[in-house]
PDB file of C-alpha atoms in Angstrom:
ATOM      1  CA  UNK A 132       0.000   0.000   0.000  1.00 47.00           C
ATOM      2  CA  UNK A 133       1.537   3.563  -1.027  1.00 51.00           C
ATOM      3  CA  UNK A 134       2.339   6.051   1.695  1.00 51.00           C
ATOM      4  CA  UNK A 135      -0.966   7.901   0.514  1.00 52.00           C
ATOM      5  CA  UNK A 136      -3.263   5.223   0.628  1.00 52.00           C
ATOM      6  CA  UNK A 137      -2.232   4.134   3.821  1.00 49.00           C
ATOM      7  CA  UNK A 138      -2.641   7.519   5.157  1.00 46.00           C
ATOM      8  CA  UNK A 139      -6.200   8.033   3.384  1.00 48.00           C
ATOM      9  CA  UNK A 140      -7.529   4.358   5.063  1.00 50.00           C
ATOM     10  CA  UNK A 141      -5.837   5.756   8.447  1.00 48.00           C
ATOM     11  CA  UNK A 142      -8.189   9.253   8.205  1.00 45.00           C
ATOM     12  CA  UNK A 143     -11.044   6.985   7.665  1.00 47.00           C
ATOM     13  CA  UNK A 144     -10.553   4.898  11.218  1.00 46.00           C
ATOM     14  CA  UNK A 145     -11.645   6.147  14.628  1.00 45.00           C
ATOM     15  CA  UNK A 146      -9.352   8.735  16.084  1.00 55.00           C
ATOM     16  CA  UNK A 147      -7.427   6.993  18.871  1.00 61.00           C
ATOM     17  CA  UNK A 148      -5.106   8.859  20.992  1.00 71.00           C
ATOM     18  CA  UNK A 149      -1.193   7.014  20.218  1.00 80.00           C
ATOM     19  CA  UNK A 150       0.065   7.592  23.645  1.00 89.00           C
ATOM     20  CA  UNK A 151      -3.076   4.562  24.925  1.00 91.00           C
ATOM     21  CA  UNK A 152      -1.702   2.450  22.392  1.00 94.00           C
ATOM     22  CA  UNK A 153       1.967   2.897  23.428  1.00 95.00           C
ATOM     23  CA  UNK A 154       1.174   3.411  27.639  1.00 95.00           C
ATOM     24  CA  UNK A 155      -0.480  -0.475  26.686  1.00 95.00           C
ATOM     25  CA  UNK A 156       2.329  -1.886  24.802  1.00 97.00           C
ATOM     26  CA  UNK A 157       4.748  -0.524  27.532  1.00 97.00           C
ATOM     27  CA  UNK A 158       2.718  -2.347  30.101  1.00 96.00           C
ATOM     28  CA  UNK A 159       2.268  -5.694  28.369  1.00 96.00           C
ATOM     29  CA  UNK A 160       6.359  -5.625  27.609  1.00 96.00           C
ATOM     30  CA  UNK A 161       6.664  -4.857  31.308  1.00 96.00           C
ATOM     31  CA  UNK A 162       3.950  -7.769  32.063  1.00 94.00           C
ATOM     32  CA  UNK A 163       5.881 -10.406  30.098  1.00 94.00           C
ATOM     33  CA  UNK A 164       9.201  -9.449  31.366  1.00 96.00           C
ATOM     34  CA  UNK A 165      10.687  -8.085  28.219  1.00 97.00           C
ATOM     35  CA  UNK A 166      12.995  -5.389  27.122  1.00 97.00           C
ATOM     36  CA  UNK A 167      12.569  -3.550  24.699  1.00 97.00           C
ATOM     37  CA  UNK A 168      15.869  -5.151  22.827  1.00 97.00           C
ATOM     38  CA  UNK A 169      13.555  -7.944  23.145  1.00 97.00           C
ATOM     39  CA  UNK A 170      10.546  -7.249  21.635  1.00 97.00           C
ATOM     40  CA  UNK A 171      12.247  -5.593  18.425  1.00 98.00           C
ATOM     41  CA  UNK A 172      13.832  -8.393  18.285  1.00 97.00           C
ATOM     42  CA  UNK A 173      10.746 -10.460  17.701  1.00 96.00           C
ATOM     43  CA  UNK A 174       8.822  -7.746  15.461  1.00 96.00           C
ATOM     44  CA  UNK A 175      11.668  -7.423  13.125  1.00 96.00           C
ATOM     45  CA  UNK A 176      12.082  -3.670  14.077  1.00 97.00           C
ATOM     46  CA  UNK A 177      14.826  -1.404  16.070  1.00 97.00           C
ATOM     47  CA  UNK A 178      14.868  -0.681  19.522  1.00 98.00           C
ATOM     48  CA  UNK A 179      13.753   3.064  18.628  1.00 98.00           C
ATOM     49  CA  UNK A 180      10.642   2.122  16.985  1.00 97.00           C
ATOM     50  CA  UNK A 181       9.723   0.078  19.925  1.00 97.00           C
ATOM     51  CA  UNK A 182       9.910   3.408  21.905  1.00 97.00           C
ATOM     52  CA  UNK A 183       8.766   5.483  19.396  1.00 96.00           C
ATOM     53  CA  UNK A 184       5.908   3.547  19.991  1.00 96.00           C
ATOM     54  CA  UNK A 185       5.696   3.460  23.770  1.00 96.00           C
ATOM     55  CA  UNK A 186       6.035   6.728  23.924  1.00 95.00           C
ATOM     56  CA  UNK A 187       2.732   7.591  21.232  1.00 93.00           C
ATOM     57  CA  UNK A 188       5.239   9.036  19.075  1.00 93.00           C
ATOM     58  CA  UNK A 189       5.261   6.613  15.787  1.00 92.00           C
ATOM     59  CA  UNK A 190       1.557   5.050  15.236  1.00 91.00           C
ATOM     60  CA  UNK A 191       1.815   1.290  14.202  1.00 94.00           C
ATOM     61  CA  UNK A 192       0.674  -0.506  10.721  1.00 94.00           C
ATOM     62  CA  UNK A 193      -1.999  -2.739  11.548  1.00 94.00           C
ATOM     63  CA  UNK A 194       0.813  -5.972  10.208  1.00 95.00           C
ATOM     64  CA  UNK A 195       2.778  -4.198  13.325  1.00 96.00           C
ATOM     65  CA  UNK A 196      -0.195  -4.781  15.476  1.00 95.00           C
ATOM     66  CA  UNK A 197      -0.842  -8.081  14.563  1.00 93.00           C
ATOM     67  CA  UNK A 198       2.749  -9.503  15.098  1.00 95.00           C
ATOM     68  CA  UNK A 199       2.388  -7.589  18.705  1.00 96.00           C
ATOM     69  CA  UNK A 200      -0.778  -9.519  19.012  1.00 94.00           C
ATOM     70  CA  UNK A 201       1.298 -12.656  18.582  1.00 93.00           C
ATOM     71  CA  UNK A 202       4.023 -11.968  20.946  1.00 94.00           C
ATOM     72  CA  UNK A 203       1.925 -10.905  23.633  1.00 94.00           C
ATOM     73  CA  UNK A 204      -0.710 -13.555  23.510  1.00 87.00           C
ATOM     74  CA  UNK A 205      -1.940 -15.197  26.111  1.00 74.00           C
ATOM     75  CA  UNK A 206      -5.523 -17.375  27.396  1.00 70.00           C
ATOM     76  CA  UNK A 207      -7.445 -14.371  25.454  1.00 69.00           C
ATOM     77  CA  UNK A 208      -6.535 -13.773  22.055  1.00 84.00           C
ATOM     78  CA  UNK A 209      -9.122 -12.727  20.170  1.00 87.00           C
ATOM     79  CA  UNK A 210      -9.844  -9.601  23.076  1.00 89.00           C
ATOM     80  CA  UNK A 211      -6.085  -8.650  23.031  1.00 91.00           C
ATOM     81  CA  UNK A 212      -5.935  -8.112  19.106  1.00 91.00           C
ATOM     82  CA  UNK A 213      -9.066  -6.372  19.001  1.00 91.00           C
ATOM     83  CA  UNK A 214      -8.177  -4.077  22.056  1.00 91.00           C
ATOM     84  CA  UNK A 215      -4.717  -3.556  20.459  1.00 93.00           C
ATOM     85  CA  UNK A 216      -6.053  -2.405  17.040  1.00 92.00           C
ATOM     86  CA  UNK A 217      -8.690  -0.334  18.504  1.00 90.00           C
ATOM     87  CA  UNK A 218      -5.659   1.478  20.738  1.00 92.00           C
ATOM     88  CA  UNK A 219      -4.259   1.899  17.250  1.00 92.00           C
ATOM     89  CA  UNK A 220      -7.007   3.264  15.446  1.00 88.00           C
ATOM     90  CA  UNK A 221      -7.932   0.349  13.384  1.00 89.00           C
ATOM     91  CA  UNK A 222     -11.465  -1.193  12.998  1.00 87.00           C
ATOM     92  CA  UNK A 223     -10.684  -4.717  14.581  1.00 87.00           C
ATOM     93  CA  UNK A 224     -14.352  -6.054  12.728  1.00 83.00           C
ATOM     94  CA  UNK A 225     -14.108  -4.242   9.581  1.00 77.00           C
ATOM     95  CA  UNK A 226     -16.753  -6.365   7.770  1.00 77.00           C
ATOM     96  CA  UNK A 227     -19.356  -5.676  10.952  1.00 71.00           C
ATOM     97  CA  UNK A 228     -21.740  -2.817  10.392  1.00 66.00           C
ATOM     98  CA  UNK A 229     -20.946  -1.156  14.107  1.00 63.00           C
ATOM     99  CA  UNK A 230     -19.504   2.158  14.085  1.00 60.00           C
ATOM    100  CA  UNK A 231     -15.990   1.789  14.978  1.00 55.00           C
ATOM    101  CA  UNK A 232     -16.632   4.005  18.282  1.00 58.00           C
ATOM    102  CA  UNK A 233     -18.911   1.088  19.105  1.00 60.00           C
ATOM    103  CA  UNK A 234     -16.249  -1.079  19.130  1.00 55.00           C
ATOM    104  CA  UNK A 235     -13.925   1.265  21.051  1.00 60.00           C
ATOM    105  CA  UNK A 236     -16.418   1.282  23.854  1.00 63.00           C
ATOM    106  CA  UNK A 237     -16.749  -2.479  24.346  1.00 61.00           C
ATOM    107  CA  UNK A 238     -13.034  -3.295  23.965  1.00 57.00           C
ATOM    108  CA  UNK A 239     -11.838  -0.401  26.756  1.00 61.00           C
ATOM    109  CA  UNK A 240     -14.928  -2.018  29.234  1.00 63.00           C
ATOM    110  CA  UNK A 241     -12.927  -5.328  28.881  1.00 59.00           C
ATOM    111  CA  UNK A 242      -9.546  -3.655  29.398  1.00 56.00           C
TER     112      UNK A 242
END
């Protein structure tokens, strides 16, 4: 997807604040006892992305999200990557007919 496209599909999603998205990835490194050497490690990415992202300063791709998704799961899977992609600004149930703020409301109650 071209720099412009992605951007276009990104105006289109909820507005999500970058800093939840990071404050949550911080915490679940800091849950599974990783640093951040660690996780960039497993996401294929440098150390500076990782706290780009912690600190809301860089907003993931949703293929970022999803790997995340895989190195952090646990017992609940499916609630974890849609939490994540709603903290990103992504619909997590594109094909559903729910306003994405819809979905941002149940996820956060779960959280």
């Amino acid at each position: 997807m071209s720099g412009a496209a992605d951007m276009k599909k990104r105006q289109s999603e909820p507005k999500v604040s970058a800093s939840e998205f990071g404050k949550r990835i911080l915490a679940l490194r800091q849950e599974t006892s990783q640093t951040m050497t660690d996780l960039a490690q497993k996401l294929d990415v440098s150390e500076a992305y990782i706290s780009l992202l912690e600190s809301g300063k860089r907003h993931p791709s949703r293929k970022i999200v999803e790997k995340l998704v895989t190195v952090f799961s646990s017992g609940n899977t499916p609630l974890l990557r849609d939490q994540l992609l709603v903290l990103a600004g992504y619909d997590p149930h594109p094909e559903s007919k729910a306003p994405p703020d819809q979905h941002l409301e149940k996820i956060l109650q779960h959280s």
